[in-house]
Short mmCIF file of C-alpha atoms and ligand atoms in Angstrom, two decimals:
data_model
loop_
_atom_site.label_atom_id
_atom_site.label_comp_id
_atom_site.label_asym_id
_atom_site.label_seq_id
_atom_site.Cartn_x
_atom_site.Cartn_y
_atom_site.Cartn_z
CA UNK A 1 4.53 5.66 32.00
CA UNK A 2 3.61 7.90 28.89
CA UNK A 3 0.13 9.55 29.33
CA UNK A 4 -1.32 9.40 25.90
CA UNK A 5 -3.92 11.54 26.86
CA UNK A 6 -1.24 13.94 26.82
CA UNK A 7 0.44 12.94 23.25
CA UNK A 8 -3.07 13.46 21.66
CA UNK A 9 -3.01 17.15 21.36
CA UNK A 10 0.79 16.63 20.09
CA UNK A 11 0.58 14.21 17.42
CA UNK A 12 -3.25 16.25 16.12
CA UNK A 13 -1.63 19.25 15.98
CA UNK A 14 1.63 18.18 13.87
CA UNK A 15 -0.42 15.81 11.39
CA UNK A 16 -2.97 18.99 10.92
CA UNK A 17 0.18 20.95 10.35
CA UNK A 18 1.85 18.69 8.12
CA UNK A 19 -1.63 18.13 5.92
CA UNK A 20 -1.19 22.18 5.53
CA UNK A 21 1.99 21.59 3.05
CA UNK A 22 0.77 20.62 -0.47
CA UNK A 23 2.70 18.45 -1.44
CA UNK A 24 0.26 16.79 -4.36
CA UNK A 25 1.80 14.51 -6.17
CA UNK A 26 2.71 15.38 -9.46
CA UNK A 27 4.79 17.23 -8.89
CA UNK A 28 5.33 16.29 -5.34
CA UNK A 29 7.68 19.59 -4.05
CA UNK A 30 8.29 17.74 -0.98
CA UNK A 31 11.24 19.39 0.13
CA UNK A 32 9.93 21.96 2.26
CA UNK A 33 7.96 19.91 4.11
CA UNK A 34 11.34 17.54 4.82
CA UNK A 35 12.84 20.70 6.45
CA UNK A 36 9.66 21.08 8.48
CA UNK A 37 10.35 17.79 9.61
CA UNK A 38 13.65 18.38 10.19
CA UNK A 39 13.82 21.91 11.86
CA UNK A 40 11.22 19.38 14.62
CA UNK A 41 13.94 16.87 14.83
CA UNK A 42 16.69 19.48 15.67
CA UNK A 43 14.64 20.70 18.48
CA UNK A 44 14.10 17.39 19.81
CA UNK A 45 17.95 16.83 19.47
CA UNK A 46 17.57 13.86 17.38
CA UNK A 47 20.05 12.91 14.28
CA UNK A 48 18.05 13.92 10.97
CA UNK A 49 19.24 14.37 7.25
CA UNK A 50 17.46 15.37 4.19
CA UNK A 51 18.49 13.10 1.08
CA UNK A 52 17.98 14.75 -2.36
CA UNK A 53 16.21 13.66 -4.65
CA UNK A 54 16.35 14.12 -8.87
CA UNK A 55 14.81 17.16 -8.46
CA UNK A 56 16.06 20.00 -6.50
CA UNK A 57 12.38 20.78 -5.28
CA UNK A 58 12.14 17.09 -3.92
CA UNK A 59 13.51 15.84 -0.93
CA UNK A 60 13.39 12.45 1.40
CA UNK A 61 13.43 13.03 5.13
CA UNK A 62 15.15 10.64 7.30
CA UNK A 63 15.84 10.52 11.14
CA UNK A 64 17.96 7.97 13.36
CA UNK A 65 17.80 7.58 17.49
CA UNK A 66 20.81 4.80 17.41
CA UNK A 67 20.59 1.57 19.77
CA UNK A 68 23.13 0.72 21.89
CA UNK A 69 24.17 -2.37 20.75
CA UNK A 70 25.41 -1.23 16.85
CA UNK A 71 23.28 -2.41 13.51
CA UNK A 72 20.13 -1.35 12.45
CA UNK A 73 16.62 -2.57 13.97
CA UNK A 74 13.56 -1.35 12.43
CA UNK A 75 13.09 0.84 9.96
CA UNK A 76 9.37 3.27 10.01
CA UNK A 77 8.50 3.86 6.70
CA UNK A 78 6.12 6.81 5.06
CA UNK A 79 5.81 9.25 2.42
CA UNK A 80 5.64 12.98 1.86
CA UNK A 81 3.46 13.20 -1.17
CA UNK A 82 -0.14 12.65 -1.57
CA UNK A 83 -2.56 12.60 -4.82
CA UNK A 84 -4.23 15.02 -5.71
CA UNK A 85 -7.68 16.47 -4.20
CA UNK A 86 -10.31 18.60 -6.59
CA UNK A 87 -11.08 21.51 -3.11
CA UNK A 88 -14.80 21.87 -5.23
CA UNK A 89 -15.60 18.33 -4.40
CA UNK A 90 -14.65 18.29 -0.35
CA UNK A 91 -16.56 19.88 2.31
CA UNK A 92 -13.37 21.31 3.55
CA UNK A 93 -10.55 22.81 1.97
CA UNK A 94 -7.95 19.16 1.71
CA UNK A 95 -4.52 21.38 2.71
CA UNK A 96 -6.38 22.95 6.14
CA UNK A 97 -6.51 20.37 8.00
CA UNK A 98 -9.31 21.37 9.87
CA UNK A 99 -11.24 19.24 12.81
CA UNK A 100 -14.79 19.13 12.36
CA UNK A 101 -16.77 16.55 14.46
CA UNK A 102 -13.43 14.79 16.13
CA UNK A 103 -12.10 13.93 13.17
CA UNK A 104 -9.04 15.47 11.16
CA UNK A 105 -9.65 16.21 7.46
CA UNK A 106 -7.06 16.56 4.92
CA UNK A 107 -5.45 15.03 2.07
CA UNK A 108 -3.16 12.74 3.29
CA UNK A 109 -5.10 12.10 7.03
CA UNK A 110 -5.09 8.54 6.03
CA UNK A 111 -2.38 8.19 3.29
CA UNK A 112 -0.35 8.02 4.57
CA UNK A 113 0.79 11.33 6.90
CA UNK A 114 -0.76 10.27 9.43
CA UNK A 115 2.28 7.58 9.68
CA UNK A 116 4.49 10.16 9.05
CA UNK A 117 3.06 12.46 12.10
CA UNK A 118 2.40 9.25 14.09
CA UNK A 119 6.16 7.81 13.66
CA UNK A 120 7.81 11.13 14.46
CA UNK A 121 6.08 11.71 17.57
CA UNK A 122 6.78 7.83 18.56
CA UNK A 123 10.77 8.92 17.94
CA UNK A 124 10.28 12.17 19.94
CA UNK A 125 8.65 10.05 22.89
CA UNK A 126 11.51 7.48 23.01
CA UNK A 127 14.17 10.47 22.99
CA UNK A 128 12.76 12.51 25.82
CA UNK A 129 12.15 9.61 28.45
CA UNK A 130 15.66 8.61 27.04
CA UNK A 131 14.86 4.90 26.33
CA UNK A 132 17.55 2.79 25.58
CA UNK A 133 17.57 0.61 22.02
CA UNK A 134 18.98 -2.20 21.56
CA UNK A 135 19.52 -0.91 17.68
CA UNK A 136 19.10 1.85 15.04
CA UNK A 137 15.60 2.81 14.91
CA UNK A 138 15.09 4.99 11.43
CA UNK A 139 12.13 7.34 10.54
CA UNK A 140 12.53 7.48 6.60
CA UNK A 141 9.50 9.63 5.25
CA UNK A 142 10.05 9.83 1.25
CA UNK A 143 9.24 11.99 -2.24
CA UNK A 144 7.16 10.29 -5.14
CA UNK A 145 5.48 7.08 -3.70
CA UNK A 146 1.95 8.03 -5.03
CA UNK A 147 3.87 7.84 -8.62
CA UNK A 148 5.97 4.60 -8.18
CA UNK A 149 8.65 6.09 -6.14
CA UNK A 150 11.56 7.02 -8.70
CA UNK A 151 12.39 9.88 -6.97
CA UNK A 152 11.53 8.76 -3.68
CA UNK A 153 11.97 4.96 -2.17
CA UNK A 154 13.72 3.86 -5.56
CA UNK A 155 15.96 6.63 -5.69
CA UNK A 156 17.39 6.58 -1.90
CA UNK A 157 17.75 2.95 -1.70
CA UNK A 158 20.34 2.81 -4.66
CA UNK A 159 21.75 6.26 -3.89
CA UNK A 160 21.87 5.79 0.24
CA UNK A 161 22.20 2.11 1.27
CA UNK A 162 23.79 2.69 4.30
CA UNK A 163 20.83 5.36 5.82
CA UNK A 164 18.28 2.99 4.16
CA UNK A 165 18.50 -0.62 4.10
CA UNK A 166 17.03 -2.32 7.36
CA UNK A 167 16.24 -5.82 8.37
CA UNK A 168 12.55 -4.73 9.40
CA UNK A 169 11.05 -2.42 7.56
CA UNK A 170 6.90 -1.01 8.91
CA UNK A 171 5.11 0.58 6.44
CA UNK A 172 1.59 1.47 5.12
CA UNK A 173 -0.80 -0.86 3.82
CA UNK A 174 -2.80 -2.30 6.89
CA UNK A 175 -5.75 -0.72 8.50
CA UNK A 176 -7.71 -2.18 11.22
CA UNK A 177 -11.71 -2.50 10.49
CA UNK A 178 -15.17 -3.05 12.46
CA UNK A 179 -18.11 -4.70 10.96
CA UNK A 180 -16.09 -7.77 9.24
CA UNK A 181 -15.41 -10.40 12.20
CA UNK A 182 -18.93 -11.59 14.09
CA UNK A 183 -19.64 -9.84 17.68
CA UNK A 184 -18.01 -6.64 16.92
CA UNK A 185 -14.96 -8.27 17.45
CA UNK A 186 -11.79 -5.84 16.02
CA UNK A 187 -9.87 -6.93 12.81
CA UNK A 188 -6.88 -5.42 12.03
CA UNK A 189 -5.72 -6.38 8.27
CA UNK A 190 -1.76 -6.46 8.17
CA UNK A 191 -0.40 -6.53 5.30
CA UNK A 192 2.25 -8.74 5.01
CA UNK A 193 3.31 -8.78 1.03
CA UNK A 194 1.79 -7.74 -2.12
CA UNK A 195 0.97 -8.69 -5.55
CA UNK A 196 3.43 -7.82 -8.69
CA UNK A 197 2.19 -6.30 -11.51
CA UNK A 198 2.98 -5.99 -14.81
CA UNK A 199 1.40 -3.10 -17.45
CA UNK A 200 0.90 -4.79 -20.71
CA UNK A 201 0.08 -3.39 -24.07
CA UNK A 202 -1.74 -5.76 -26.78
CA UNK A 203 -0.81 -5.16 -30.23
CA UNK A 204 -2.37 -6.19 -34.08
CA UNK A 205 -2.55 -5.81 -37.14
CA UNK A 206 -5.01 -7.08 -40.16
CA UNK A 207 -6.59 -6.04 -43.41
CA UNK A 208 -7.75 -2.55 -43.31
CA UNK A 209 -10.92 -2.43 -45.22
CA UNK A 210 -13.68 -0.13 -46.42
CA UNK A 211 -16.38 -0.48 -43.22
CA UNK A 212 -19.26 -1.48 -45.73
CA UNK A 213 -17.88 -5.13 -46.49
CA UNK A 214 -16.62 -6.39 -43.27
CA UNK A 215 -13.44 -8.65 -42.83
CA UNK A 216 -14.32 -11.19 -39.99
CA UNK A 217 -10.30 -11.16 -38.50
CA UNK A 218 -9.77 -7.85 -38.97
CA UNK A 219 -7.40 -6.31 -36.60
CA UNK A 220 -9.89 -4.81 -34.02
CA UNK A 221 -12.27 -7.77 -34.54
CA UNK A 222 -9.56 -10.09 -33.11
CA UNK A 223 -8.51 -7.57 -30.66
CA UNK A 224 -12.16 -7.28 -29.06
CA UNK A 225 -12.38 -11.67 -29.37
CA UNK A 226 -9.36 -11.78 -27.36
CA UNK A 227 -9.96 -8.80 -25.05
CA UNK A 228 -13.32 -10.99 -24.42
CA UNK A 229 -11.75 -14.03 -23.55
CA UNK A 230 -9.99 -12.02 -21.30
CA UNK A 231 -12.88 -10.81 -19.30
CA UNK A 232 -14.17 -14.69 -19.29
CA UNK A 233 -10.76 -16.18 -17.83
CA UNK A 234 -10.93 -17.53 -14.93
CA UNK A 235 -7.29 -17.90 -13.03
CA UNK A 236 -6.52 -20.82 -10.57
CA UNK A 237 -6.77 -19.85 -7.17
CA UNK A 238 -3.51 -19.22 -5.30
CA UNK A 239 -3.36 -18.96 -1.98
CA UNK A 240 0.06 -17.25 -0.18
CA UNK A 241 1.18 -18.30 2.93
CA UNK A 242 -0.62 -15.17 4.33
CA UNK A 243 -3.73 -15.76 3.50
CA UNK A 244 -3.72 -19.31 3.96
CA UNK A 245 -3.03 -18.11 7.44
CA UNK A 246 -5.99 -15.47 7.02
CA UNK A 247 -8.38 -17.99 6.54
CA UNK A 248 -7.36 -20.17 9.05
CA UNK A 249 -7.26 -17.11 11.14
CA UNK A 250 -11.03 -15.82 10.19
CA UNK A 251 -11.93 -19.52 10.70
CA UNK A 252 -11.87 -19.64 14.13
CA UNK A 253 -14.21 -16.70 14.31
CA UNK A 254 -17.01 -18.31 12.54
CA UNK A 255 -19.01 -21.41 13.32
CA UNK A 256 -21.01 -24.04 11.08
CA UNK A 257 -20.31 -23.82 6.69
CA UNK A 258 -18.40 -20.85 6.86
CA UNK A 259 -15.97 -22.21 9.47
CA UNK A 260 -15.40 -25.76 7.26
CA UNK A 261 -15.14 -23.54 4.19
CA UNK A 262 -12.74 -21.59 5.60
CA UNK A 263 -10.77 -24.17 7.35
CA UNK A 264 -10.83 -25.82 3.61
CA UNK A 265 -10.44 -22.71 1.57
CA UNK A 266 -7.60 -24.13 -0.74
CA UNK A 267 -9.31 -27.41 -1.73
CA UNK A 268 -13.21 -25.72 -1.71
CA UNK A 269 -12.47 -22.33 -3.17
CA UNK A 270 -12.47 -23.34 -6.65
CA UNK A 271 -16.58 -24.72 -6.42
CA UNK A 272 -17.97 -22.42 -8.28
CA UNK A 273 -20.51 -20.85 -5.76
CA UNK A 274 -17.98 -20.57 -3.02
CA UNK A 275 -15.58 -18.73 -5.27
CA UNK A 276 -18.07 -16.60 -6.20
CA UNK A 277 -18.87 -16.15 -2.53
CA UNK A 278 -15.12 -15.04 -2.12
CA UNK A 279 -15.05 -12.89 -5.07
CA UNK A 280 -18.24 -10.62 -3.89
CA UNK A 281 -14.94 -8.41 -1.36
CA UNK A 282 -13.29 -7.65 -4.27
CA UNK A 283 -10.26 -7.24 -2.04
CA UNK A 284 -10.55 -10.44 -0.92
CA UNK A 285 -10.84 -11.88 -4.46
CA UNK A 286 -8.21 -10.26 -5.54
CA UNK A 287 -5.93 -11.08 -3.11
CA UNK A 288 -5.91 -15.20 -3.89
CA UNK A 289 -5.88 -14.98 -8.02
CA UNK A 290 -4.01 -12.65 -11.00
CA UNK A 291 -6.19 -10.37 -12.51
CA UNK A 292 -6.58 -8.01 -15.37
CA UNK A 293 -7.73 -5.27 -15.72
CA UNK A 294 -8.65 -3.76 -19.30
CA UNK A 295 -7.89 0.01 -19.46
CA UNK A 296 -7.44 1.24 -22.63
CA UNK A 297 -8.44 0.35 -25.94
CA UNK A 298 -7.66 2.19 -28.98
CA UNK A 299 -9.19 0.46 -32.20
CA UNK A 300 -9.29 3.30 -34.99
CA UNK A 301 -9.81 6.83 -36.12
CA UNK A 302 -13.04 6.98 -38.52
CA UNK A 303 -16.25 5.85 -38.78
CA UNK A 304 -16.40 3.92 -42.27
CA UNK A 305 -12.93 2.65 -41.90
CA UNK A 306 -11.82 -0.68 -40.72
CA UNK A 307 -8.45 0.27 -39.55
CA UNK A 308 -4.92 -1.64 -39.73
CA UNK A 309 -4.07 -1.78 -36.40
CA UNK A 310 -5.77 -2.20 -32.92
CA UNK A 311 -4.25 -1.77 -29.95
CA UNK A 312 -4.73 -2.12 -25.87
CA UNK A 313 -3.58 -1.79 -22.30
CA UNK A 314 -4.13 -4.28 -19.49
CA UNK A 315 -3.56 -3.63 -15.95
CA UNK A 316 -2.40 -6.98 -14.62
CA UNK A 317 -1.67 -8.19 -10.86
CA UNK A 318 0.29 -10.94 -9.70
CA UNK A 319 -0.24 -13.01 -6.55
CA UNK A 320 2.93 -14.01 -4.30
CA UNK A 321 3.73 -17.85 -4.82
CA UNK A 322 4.01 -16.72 -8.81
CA UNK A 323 5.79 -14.53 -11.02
CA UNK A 324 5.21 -11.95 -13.81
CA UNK A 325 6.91 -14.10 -16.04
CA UNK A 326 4.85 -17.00 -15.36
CA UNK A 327 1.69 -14.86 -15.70
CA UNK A 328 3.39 -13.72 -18.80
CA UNK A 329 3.36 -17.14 -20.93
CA UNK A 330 -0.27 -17.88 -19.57
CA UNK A 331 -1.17 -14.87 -21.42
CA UNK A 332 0.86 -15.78 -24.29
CA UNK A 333 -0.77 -19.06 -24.51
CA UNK A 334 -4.58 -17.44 -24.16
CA UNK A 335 -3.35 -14.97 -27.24
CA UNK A 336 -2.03 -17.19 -29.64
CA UNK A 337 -5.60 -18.13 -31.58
CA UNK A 338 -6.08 -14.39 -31.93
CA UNK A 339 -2.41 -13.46 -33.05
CA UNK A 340 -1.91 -10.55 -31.32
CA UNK A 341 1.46 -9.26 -29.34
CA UNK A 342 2.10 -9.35 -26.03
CA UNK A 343 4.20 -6.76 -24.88
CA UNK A 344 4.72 -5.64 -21.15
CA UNK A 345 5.92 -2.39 -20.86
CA UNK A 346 7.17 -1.92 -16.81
CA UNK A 347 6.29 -4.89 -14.37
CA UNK A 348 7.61 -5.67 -10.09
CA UNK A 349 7.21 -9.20 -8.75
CA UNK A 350 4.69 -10.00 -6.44
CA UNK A 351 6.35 -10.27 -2.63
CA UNK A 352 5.81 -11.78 0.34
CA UNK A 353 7.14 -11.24 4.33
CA UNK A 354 7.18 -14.66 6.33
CA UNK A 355 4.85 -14.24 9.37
CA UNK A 356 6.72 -16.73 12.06
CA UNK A 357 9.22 -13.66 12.72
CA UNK A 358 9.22 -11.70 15.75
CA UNK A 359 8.54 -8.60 14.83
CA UNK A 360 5.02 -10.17 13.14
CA UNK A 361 4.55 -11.44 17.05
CA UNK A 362 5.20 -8.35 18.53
CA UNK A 363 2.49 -6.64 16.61
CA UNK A 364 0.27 -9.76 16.81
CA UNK A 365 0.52 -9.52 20.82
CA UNK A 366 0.42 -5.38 21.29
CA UNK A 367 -2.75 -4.94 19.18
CA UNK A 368 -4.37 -8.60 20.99
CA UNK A 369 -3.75 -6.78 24.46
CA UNK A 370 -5.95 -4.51 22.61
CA UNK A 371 -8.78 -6.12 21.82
CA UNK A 372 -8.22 -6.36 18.32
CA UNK A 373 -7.34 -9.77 16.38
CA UNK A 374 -4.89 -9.70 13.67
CA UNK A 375 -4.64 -11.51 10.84
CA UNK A 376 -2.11 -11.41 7.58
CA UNK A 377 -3.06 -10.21 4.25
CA UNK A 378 -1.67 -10.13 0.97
CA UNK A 379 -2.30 -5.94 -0.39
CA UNK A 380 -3.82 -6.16 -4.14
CA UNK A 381 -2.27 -2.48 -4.53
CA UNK A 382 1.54 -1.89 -3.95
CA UNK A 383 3.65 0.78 -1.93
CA UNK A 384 7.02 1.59 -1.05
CA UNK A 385 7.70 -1.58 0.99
CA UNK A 386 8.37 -4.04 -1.86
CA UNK A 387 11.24 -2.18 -2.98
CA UNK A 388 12.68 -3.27 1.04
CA UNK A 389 11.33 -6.51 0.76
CA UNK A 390 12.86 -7.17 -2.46
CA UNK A 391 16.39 -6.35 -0.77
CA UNK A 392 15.99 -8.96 1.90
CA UNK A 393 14.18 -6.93 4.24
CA UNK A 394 11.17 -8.11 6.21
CA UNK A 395 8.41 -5.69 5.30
CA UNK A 396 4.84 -5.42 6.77
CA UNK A 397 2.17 -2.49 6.39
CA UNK A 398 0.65 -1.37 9.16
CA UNK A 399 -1.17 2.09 9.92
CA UNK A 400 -2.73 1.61 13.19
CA UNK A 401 -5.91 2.76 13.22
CA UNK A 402 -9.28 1.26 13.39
CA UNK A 403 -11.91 2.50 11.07
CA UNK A 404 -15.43 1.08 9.55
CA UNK A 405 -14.48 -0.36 6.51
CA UNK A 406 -16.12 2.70 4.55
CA UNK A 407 -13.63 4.76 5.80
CA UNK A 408 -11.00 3.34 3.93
CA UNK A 409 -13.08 4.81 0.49
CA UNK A 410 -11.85 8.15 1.30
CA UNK A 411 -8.27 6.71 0.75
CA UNK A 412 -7.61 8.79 -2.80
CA UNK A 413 -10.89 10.27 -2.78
CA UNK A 414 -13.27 12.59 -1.15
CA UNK A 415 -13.59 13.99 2.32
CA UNK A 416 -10.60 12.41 3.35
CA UNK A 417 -10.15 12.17 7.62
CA UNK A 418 -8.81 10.52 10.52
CA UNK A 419 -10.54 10.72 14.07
CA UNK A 420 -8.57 12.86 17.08
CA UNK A 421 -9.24 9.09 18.66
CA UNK A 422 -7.44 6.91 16.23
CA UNK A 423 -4.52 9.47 16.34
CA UNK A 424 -4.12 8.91 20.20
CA UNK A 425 -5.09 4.82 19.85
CA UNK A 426 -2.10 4.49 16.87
CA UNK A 427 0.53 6.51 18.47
CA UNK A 428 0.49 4.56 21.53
CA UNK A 429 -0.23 1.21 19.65
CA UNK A 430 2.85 2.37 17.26
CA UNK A 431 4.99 3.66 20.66
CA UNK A 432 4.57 0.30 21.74
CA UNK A 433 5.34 -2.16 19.05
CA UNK A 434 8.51 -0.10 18.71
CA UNK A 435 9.73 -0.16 22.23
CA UNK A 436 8.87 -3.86 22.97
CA UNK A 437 10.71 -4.71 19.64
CA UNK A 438 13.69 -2.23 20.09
CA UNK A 439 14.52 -1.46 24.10
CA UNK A 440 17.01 -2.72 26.06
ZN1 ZN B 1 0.33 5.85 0.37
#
């Protein structure tokens, strides 16, 4: 038996460390902080490589115990780089990692090296009380996902396929939460796919014109019609496989309208009151339609002139069960009264991990001896994963840790922190999901 009270001061102390490298994303300079991780491997005796990246200053760190058997098992997926963190806003300085009130504040403390501190720490444990895998288990911590991960995930998969690719692939996305399921009961949110996206720019042109006699289809007057119609649409509801299971799932923990709505999500959502009811957690709405998102608009450059081209961007997200192309020729259709052009510019389908697997069991049964009920989700945001998933790999998110759900706003933003108790809880939870899954 592992004390975890033990492995708390372990896995604190090298997530506070590994907070300390900046590692802010442009321009990422992950490297040294893959030799950190790699001069700890050595010492632990454990087989470790750093993979290059584009640039020299850039590095991937990846780690293999090997299983017994031959093949790879399970591969434990994170990232080096973070975003970046303005130290005027924060109450402590983002690269100190410094505890203040049991909790662990840095950039990064919950996105994502806290996987990267938990997962090494889980390899370290397996290799000292020399338990025996059945297969490869991989640590793979890489450069660039907080900017799409060209130099990172992208890169090492083409460049390294035998280090990287891996039937089962756990990476971040999932968080656990308090305050959503009735009677403080625990939720944990695993995400099991994602949506696509594409990045689309809208293009016109018209009569440019003298602003004192308007011209009714001007180029930015059509722009701004269509950009409206936009805003107005409202996409069918499409529920994935997840989070038909979701509701099912969150069914059974309510009683009465909610329960029967639920239970009935795919033939009821649409009412107009319920889906509003849905759409209030914007997560939640987001998760079971496409979106857009209007980001930029750029219509002219003076005052008094009507100009001869308008132009915008639209951030648009895909949900699993569809594709960017079909979301493509919707938008087509919606734009043809206002004859403008549709152009996406870089775009990833939206993908999905089956949940009767049994790695999906094995994490559904450690976190229920837990206390905490798990349920699938489909992420509105993307990571790293779907470039495994779209190889054939099963990928699910899952950083376990168990946080109010305003937590999770620090993700990216201010104040950023994980508590010394959800270290110890998510190591052990993590320790164990791996061994049941992977020892002989
Ligand atoms: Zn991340």
């Amino acid at each position: 038996m592992i004390d975890f009270k033990l492995v708390r001061k372990e896995v604190v102390e090298l997530l506070q460390e590994i907070i300390r490298f900046d590692t802010t994303n442009p321009p990422g300079n992950e490297r040294e902080l893959a030799e950190f991780f790699k001069k700890k491997f050595d010492e632990e005796g454990i087989e470790n490589k750093i993979l290059d990246a584009p640039d020299e200053k850039r590095a991937t760190f990846w780690a293999r115990i090997p299983g017994e058997e031959g093949g790879k098992g399970l591969l434990l997926l994170s990232h080096l780089d973070v975003v970046p963190a303005d130290k005027k806003q924060w109450s402590v300085d983002p690269f100190s990692g410094e505890i203040k009130d049991g909790y662990i504040y840095g950039r990064g403390a919950l996105d994502i090296k806290i996987l990267g501190a938990m997962h090494a720490v889980v390899m370290f444990l397996l290799k000292r009380n020399n338990i025996k895998l059945k297969k490869d288990l991989i640590m793979l911590s890489v450069a660039d996902e907080e900017e799409g991960g060209e130099a990172g995930a992208k890169y090492v998969l083409e460049k390294y396929p035998e280090l990287t690719e891996c039937p089962v692939v756990l990476g971040e996305g999932g968080y656990g939460t308090t305050g959503i399921l009735p009677d403080n009961k625990l939720l944990f949110s695993l995400s099991t796919g994602e949506k696509g996206f594409v990045w689309v720019k809208v293009k016109t042109k018209g009569q440019p014109g003298h602003g004192s006699m308007p011209i009714k289809d001007s180029a930015p007057n059509r722009l701004i019609e269509f950009l409206h119609i936009l805003i107005n649409h409202k996409f069918q509801l499409k529920f994935a496989d997840s989070m038909r299971e979701f509701f099912k799932g969150f069914a059974s923990h309510q009683g009465g309208a909610a329960k029967l709505i639920m239970n009935n999500v795919q033939s009821l959502g649409s009412i107009g009151f319920i889906r509003k009811k849905l759409e209030e957690n914007p997560k939640l709405g987001a998760a079971i339609q496409n979106t857009i998102s209007v980001t930029m608009v750029n219509l002219g450059y003076k005052g008094n002139v009507i100009p001869e081209e308008a132009e915008a961007r639209l951030d648009c997200r895909v949900v699993p069960g569809t594709t960017v192309d079909d979301f493509l020729s919707e938008l087509r259709k919606l734009a043809e009264p206002y004859d403008v052009e549709i152009e996406p510019l870089i775009s990833f389908n939206p993908n999905e991990s089956p949940i009767d697997t049994e790695i999906y069991s094995v994490i559904k049964n450690v976190l229920s001896e837990e206390g905490v009920v798990m349920l699938p989700f489909i992420s509105p945001g993307i990571t790293d994963t779907r470039y495994f998933r779209m190889r054939g790999s099963l990928g699910y998110g899952i950083v376990p840790i168990i946080v109010p759900v305003e937590e999770l706003n620090r993700i990216h933003g201010i104040d950023e922190r994980v508590s010394v108790d959800n270290m110890e809880w998510g190591t052990k939870v993590m320790f164990e999901i791996v061994k049941r899954y992977l020892a002989k």
